[in-house]
PDB file of C-alpha atoms in Angstrom:
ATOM      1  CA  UNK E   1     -16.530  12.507   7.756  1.00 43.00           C
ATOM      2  CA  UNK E   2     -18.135   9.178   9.358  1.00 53.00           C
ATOM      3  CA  UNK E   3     -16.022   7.681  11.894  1.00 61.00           C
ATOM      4  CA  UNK E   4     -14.636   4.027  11.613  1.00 73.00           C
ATOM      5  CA  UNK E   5     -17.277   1.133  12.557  1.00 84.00           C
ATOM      6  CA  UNK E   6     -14.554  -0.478  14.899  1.00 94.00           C
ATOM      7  CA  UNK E   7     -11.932   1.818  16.318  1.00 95.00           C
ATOM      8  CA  UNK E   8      -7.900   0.317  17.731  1.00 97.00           C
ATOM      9  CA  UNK E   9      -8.670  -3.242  17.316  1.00 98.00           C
ATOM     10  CA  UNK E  10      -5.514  -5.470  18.067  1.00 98.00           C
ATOM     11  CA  UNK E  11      -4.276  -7.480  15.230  1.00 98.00           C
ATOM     12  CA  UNK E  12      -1.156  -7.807  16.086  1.00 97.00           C
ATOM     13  CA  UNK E  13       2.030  -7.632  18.414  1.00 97.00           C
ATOM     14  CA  UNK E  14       5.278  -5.685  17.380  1.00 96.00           C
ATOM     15  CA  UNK E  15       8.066  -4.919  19.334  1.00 94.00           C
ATOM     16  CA  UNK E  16       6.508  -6.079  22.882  1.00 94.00           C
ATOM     17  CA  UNK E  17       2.826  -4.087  22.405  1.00 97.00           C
ATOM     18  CA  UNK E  18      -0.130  -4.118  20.156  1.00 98.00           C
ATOM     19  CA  UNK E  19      -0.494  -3.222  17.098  1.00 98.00           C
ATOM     20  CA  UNK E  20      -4.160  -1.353  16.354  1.00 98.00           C
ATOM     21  CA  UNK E  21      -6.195  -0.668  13.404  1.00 98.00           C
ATOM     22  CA  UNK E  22      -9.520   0.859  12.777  1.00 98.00           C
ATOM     23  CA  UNK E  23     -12.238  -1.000  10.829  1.00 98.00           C
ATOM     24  CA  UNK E  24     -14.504   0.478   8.403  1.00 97.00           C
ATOM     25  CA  UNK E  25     -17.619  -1.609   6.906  1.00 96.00           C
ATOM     26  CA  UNK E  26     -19.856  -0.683   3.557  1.00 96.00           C
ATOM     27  CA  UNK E  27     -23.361  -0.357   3.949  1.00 94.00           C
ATOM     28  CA  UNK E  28     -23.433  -2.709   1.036  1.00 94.00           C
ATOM     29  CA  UNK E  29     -20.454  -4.887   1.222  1.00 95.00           C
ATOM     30  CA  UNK E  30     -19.227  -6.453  -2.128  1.00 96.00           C
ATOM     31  CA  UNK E  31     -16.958  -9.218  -0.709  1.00 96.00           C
ATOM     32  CA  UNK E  32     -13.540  -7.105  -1.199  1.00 98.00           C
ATOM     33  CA  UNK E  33     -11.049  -5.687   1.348  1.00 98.00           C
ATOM     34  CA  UNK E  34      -8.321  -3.135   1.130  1.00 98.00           C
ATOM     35  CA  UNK E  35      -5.604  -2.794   3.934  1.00 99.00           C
ATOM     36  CA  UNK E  36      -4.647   1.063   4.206  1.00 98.00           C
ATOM     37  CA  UNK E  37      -1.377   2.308   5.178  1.00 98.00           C
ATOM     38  CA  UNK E  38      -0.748   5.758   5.994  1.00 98.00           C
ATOM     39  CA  UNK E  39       2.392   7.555   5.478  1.00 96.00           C
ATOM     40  CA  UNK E  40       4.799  10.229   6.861  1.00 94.00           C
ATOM     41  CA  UNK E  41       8.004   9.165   5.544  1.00 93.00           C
ATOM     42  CA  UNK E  42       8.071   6.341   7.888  1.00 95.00           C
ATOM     43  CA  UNK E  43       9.084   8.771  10.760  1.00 95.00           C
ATOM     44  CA  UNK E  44       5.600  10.402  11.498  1.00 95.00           C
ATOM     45  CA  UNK E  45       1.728  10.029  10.891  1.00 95.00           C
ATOM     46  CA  UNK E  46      -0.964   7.521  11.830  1.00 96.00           C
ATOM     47  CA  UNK E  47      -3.920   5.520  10.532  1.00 97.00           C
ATOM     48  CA  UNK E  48      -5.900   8.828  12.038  1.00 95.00           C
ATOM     49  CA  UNK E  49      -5.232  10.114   8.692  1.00 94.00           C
ATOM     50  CA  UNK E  50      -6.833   7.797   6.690  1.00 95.00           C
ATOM     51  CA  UNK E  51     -10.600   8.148   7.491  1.00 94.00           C
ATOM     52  CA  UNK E  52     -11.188  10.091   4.102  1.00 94.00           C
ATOM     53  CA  UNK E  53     -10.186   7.280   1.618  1.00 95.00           C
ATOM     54  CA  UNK E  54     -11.312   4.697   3.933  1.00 96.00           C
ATOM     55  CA  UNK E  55     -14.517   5.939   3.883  1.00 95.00           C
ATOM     56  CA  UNK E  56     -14.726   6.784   0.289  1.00 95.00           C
ATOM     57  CA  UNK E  57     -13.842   3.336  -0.445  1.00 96.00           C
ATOM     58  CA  UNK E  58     -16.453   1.956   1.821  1.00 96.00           C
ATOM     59  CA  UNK E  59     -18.874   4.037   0.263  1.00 94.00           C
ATOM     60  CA  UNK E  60     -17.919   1.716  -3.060  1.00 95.00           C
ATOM     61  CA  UNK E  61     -18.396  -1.494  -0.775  1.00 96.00           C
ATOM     62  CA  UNK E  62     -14.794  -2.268   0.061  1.00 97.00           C
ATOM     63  CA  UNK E  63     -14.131  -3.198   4.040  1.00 98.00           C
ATOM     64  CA  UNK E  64     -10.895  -0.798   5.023  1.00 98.00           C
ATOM     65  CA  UNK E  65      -9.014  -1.917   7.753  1.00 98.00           C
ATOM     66  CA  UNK E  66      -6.711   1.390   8.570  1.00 98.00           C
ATOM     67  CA  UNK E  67      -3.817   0.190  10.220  1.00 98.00           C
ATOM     68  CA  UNK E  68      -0.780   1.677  12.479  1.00 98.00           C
ATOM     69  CA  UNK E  69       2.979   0.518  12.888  1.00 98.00           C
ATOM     70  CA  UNK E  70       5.893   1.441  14.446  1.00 98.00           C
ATOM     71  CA  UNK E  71       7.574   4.014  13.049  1.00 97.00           C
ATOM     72  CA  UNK E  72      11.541   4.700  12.750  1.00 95.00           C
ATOM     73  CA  UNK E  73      12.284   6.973  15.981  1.00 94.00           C
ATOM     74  CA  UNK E  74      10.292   3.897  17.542  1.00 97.00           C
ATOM     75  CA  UNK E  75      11.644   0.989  16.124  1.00 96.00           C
ATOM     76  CA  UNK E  76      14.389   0.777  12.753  1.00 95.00           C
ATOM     77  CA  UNK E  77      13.561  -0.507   9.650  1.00 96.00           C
ATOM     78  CA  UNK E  78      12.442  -3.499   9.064  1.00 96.00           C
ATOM     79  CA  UNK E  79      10.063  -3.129  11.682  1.00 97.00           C
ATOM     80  CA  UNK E  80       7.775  -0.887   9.220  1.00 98.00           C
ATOM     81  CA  UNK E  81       6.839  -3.670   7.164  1.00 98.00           C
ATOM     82  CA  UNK E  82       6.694  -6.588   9.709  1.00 98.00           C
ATOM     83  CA  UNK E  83       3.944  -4.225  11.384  1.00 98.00           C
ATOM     84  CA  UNK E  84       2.005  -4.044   7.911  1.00 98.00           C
ATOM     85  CA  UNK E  85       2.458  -7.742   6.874  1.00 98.00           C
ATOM     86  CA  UNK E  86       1.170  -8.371  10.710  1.00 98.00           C
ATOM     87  CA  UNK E  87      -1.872  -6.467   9.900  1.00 98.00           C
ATOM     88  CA  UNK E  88      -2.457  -8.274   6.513  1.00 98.00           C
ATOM     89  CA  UNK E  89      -2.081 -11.793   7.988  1.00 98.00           C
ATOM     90  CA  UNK E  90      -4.507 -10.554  10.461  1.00 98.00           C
ATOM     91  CA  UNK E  91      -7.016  -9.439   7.901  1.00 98.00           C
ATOM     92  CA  UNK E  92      -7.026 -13.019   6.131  1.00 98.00           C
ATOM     93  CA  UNK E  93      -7.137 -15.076   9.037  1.00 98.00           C
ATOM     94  CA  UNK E  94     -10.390 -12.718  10.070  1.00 98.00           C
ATOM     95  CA  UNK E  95     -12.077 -11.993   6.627  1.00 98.00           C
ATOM     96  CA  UNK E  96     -14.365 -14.404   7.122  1.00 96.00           C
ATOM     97  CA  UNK E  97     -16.112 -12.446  10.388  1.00 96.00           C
ATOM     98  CA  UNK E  98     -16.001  -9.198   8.006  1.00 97.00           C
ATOM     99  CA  UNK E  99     -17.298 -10.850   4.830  1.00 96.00           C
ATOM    100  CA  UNK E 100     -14.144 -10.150   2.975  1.00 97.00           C
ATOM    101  CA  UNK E 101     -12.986 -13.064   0.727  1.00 96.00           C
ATOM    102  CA  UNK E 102      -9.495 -13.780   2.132  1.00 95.00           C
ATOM    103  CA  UNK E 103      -8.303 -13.688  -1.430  1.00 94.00           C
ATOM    104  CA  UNK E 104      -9.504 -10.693  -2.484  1.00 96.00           C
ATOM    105  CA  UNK E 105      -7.538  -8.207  -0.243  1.00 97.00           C
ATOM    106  CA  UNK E 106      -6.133  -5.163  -1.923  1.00 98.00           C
ATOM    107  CA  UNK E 107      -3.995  -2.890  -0.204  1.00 98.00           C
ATOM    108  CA  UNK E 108      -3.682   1.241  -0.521  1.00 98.00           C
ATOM    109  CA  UNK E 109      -0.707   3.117   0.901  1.00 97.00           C
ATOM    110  CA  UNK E 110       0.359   6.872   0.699  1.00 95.00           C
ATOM    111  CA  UNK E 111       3.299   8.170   0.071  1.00 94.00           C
ATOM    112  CA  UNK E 112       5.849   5.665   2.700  1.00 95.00           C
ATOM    113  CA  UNK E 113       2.776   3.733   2.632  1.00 97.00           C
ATOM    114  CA  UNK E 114       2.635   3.379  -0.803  1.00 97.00           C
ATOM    115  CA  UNK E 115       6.293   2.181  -0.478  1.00 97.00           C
ATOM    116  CA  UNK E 116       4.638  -0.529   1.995  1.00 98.00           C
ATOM    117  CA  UNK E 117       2.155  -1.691   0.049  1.00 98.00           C
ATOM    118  CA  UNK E 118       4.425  -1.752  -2.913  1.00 98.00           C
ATOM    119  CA  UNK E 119       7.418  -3.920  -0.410  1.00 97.00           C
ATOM    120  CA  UNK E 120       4.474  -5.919   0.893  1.00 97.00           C
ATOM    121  CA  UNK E 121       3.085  -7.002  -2.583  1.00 96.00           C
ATOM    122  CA  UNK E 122       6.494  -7.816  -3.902  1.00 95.00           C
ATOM    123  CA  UNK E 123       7.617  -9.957  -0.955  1.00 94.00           C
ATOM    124  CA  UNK E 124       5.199 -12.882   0.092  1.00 92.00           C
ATOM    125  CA  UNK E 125       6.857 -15.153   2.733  1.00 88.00           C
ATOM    126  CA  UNK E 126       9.763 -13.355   2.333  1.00 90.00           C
ATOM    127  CA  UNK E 127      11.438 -14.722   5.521  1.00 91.00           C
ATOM    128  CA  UNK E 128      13.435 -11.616   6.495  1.00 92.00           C
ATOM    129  CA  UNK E 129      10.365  -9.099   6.042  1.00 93.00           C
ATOM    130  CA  UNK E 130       7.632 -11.232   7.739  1.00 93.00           C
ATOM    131  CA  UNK E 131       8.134 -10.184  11.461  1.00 90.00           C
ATOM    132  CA  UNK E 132       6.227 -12.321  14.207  1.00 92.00           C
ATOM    133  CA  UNK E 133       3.568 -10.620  15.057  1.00 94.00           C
ATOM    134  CA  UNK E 134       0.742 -12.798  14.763  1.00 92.00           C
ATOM    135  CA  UNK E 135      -1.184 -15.383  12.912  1.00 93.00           C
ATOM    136  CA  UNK E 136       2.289 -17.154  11.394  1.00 94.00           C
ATOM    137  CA  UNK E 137       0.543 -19.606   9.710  1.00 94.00           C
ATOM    138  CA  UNK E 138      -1.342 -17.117   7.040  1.00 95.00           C
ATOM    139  CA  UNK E 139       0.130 -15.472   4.123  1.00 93.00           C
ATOM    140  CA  UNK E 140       0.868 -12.096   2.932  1.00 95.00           C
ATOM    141  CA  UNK E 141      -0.421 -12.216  -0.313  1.00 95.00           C
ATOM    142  CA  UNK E 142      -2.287  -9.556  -1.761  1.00 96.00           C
ATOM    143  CA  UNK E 143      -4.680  -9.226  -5.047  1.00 96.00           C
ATOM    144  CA  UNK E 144      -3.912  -5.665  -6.144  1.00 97.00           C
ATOM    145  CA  UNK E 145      -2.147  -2.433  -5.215  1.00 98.00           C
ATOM    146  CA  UNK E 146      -3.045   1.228  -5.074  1.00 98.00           C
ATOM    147  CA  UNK E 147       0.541   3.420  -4.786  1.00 97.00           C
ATOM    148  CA  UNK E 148      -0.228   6.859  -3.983  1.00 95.00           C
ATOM    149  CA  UNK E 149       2.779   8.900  -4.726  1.00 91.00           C
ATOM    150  CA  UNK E 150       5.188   6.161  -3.622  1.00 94.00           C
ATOM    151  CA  UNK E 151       9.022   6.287  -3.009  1.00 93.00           C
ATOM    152  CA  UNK E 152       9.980   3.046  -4.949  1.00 93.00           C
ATOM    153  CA  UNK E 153      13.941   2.791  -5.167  1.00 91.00           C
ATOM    154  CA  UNK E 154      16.279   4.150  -2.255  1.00 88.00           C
ATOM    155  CA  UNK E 155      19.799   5.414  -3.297  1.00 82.00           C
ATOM    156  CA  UNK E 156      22.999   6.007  -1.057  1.00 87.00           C
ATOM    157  CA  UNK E 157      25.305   8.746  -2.113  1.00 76.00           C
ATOM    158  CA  UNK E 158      24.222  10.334  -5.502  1.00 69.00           C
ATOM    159  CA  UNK E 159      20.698  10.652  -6.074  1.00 71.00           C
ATOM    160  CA  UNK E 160      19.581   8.406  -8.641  1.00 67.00           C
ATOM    161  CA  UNK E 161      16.463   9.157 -10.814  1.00 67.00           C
ATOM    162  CA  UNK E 162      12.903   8.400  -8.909  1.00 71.00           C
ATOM    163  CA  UNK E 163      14.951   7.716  -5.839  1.00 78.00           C
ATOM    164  CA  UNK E 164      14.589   9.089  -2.244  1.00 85.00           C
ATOM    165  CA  UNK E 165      17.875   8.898   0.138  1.00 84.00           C
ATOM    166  CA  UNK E 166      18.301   5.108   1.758  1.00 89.00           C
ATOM    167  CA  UNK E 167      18.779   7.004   5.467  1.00 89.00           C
ATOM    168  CA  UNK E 168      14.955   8.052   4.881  1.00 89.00           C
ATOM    169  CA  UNK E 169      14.023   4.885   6.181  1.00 91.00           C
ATOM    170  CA  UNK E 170      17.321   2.744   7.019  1.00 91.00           C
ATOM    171  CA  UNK E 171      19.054   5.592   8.996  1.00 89.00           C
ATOM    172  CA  UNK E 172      22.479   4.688  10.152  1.00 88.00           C
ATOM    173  CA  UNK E 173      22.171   1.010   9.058  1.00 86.00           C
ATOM    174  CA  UNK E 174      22.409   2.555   5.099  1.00 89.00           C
ATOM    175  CA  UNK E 175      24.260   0.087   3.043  1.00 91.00           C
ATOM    176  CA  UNK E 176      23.780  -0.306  -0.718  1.00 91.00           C
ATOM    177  CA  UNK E 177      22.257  -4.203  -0.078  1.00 93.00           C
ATOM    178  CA  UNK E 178      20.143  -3.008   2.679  1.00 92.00           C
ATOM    179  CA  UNK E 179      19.048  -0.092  -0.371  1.00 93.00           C
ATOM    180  CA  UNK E 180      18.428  -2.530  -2.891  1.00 94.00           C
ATOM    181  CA  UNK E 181      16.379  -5.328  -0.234  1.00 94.00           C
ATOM    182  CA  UNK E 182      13.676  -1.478   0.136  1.00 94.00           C
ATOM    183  CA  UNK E 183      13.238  -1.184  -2.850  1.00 95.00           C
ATOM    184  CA  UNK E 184      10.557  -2.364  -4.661  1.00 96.00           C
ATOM    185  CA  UNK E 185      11.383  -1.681  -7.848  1.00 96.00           C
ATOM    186  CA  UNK E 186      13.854  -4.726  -7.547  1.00 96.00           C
ATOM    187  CA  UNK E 187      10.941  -6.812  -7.128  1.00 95.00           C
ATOM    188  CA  UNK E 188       9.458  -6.048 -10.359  1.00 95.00           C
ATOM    189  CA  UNK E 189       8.258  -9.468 -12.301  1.00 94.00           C
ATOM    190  CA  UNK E 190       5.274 -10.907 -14.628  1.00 93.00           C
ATOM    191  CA  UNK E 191       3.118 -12.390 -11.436  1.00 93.00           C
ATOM    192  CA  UNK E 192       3.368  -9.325  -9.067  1.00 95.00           C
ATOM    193  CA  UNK E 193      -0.358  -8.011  -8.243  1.00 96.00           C
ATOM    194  CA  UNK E 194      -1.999  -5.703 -10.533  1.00 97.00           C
ATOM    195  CA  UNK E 195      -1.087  -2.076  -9.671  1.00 97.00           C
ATOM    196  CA  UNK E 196      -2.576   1.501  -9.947  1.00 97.00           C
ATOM    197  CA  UNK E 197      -0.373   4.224  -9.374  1.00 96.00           C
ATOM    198  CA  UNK E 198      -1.728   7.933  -8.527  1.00 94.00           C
ATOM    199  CA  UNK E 199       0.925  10.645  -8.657  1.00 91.00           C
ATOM    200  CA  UNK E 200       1.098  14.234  -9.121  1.00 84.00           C
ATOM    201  CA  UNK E 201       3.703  15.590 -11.453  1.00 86.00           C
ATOM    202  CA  UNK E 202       4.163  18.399  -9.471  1.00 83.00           C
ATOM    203  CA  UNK E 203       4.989  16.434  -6.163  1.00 77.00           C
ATOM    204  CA  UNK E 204       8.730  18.014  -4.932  1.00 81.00           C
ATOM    205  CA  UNK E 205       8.767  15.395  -2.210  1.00 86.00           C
ATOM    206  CA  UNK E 206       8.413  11.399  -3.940  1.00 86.00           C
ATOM    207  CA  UNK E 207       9.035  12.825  -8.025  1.00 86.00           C
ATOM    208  CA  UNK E 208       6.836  11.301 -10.284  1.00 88.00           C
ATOM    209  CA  UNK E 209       9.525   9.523 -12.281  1.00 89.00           C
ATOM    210  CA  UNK E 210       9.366   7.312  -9.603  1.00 90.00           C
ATOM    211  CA  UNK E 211       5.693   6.070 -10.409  1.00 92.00           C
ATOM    212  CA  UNK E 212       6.520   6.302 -13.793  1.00 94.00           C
ATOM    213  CA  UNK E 213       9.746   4.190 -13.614  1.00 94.00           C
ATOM    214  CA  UNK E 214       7.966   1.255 -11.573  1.00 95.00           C
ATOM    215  CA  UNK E 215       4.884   1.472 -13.817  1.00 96.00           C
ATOM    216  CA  UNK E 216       7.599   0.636 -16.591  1.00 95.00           C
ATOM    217  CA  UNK E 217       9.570  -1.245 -14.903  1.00 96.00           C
ATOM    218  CA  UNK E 218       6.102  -3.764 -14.000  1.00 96.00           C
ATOM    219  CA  UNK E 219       4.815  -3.427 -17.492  1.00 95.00           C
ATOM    220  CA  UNK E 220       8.388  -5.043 -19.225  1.00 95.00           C
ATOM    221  CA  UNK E 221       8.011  -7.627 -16.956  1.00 95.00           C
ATOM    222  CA  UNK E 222       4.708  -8.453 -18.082  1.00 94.00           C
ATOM    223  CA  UNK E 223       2.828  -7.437 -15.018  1.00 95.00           C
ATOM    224  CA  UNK E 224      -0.590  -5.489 -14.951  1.00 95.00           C
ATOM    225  CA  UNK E 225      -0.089  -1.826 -14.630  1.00 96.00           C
ATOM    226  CA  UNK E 226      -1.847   1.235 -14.818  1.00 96.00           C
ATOM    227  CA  UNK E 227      -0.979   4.950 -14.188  1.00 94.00           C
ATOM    228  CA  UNK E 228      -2.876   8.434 -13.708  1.00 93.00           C
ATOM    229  CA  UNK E 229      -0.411  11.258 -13.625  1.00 90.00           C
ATOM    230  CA  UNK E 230      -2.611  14.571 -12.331  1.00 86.00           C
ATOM    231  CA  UNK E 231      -0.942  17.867 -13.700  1.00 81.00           C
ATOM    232  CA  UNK E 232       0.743  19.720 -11.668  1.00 78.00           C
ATOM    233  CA  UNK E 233      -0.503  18.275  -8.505  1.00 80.00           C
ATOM    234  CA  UNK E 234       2.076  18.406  -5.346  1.00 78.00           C
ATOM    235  CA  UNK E 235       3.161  15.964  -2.687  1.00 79.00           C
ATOM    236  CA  UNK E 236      -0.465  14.342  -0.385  1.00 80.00           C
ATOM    237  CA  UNK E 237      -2.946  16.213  -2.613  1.00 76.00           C
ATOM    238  CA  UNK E 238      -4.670  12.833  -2.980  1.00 74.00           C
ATOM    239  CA  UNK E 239      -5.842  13.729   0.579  1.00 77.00           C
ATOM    240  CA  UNK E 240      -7.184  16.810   0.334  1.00 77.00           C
ATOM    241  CA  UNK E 241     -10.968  17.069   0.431  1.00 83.00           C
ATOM    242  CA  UNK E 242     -11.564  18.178  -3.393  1.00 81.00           C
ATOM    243  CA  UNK E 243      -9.543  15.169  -4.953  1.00 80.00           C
ATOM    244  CA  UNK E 244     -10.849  11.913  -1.952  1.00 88.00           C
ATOM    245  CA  UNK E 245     -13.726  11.058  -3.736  1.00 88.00           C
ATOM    246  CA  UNK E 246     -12.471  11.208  -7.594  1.00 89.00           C
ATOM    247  CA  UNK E 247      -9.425   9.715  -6.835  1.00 90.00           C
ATOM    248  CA  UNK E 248     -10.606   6.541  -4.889  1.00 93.00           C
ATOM    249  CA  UNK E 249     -13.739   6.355  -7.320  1.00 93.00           C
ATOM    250  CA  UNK E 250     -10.723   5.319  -9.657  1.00 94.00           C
ATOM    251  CA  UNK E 251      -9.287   3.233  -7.447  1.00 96.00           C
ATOM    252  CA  UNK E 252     -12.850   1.424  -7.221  1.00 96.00           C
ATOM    253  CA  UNK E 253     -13.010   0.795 -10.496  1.00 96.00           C
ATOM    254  CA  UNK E 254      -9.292  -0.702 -10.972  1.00 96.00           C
ATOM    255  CA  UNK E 255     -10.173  -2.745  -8.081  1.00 97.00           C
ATOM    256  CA  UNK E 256     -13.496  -3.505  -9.299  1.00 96.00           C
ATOM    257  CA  UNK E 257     -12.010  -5.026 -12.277  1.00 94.00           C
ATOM    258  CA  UNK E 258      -9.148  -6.787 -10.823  1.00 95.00           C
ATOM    259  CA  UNK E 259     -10.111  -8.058  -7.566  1.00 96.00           C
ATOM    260  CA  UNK E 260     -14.060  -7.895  -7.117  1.00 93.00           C
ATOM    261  CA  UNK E 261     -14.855  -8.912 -10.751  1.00 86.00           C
ATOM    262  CA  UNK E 262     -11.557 -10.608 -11.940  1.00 80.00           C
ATOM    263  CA  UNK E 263     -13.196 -13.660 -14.126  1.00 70.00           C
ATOM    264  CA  UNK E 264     -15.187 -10.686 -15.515  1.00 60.00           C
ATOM    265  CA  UNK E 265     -12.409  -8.784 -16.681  1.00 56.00           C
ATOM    266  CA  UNK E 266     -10.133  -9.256 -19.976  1.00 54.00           C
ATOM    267  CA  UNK E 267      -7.533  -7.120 -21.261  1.00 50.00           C
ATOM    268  CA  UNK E 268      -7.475  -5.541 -24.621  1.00 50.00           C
ATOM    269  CA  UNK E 269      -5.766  -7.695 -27.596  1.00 50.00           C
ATOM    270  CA  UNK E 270      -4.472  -5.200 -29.511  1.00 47.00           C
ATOM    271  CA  UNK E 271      -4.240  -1.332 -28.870  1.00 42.00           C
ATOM    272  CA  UNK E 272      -7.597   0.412 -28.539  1.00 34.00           C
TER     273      UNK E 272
END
């Protein structure tokens, strides 16, 4: 495992301190960025955990700029995703200085991170989820998503399907609005960025109806979608050594396609 080119650079202020991420540059750069959130059910874990992707991806000439924020026995939600749209304002107003086109910037997430990526996708300049951290006058806009295992719909009281409990990440401010505002699911519409969702159908933790039910829920509205379901696979195996490589040399290519080739790229007509 390589270590980062650039290690806790500050992009970023949240809650009084600064907010760090590590950098990691391609040999052979092809223009495209991805923003990598870790996860840990928004309680635990740290962008230390993401060298593996990050440098698989890099190895496919995407820039990966690994990022940390504050997590909930820090600071309560909706710190979580201030900290990551911090991070991606940051990486726009610099992707010039890491020869990343400011418009093509994907963003992977894990797990809670894949919940992150997912909430910061669906919210652009979303007033109440944009934080102050830095670099105001840039947007949060992002040109495709990787979801890896990702919690997409919170429910209070009785589980609902695909969901994971509201307190997860709201705690004691759990209403059934505050629920609904997590959820990305709710966000679901024909211009959201083009998504790839990874999910094992074995995971006990984030079920996989919950990738499935967002894939669906983005393909009504007329959004581009795509899904790979791995058999029996549980909760972070898309971490383990084995599966790093295959699983972000798919990524590659859906980002290939959407983001570093776009003008290149035409969906099928009619079913293949």
């Amino acid at each position: 495992m390589s270590n980062p080119t650039e290690e806790d650079v500050v992009v970023g202020t949240g809650g009084g301190r600064d907010l760090h991420a590590d950098i990691y540059r391609p040999a052979d750069p092809n223009g495209a960025g991805v923003l990598m959130i870790h996860g840990g059910g928004w309680r635990m874990g740290s962008k230390a955990m993401m060298p593996p992707q990050s440098n698989a991806l890099a190895r496919r000439g995407f820039t990966c700029v690994a990022i940390e924020y504050r997590l909930t026995p820090e600071a309560p939600w909706p710190a979580q995703i201030h900290d990551v749209k911090t991070a991606m304002r940051w990486f726009r107003a610099h992707a010039g200085s890491l020869g990343v086109e400011s418009d093509r910037i994907a963003v992977l997430g894990n797990s809670a991170g894949g919940h992150l990526a997912l909430l910061l996708a669906a919210t652009p300049g979303r007033a109440e989820y944009e934080g102050d951290g830095g670099n105001a006058d840039v947007d949060t806009c992002v040109a495709a998503v990787i979801a890896v295992y990702p919690p997409v719909t919170f429910f209070v009281g009785e589980r609902t399907s695909g969901g994971t409990s509201a307190t997860a990440i709201l705690g004691d401010a759990t209403t059934e609005e505050a629920a609904k505002a997590a959820s990305p699911i709710e966000y679901a519409h024909a211009s959201f960025p083009p998504t790839f969702f990874l999910h094992g159908n074995g995971d006990k933790v984030v079920p996989v109806s919950a990738s499935i039910n967002m894939y669906n829920a983005l393909s009504r509205a007329g959004a581009r979608a795509e899904m790979h379901i791995y058999a029996e696979q549980p909760h972070t195996w898309a971490r383990w050594p084995k599966w790093v490589q295959p699983t972000m040399d798919e990524a590659a290519l859906f980002l290939d396609r959407y983001v570093v080739n776009p003008a290149g790229y035409r969906p099928p007509t009619q079913p293949l």
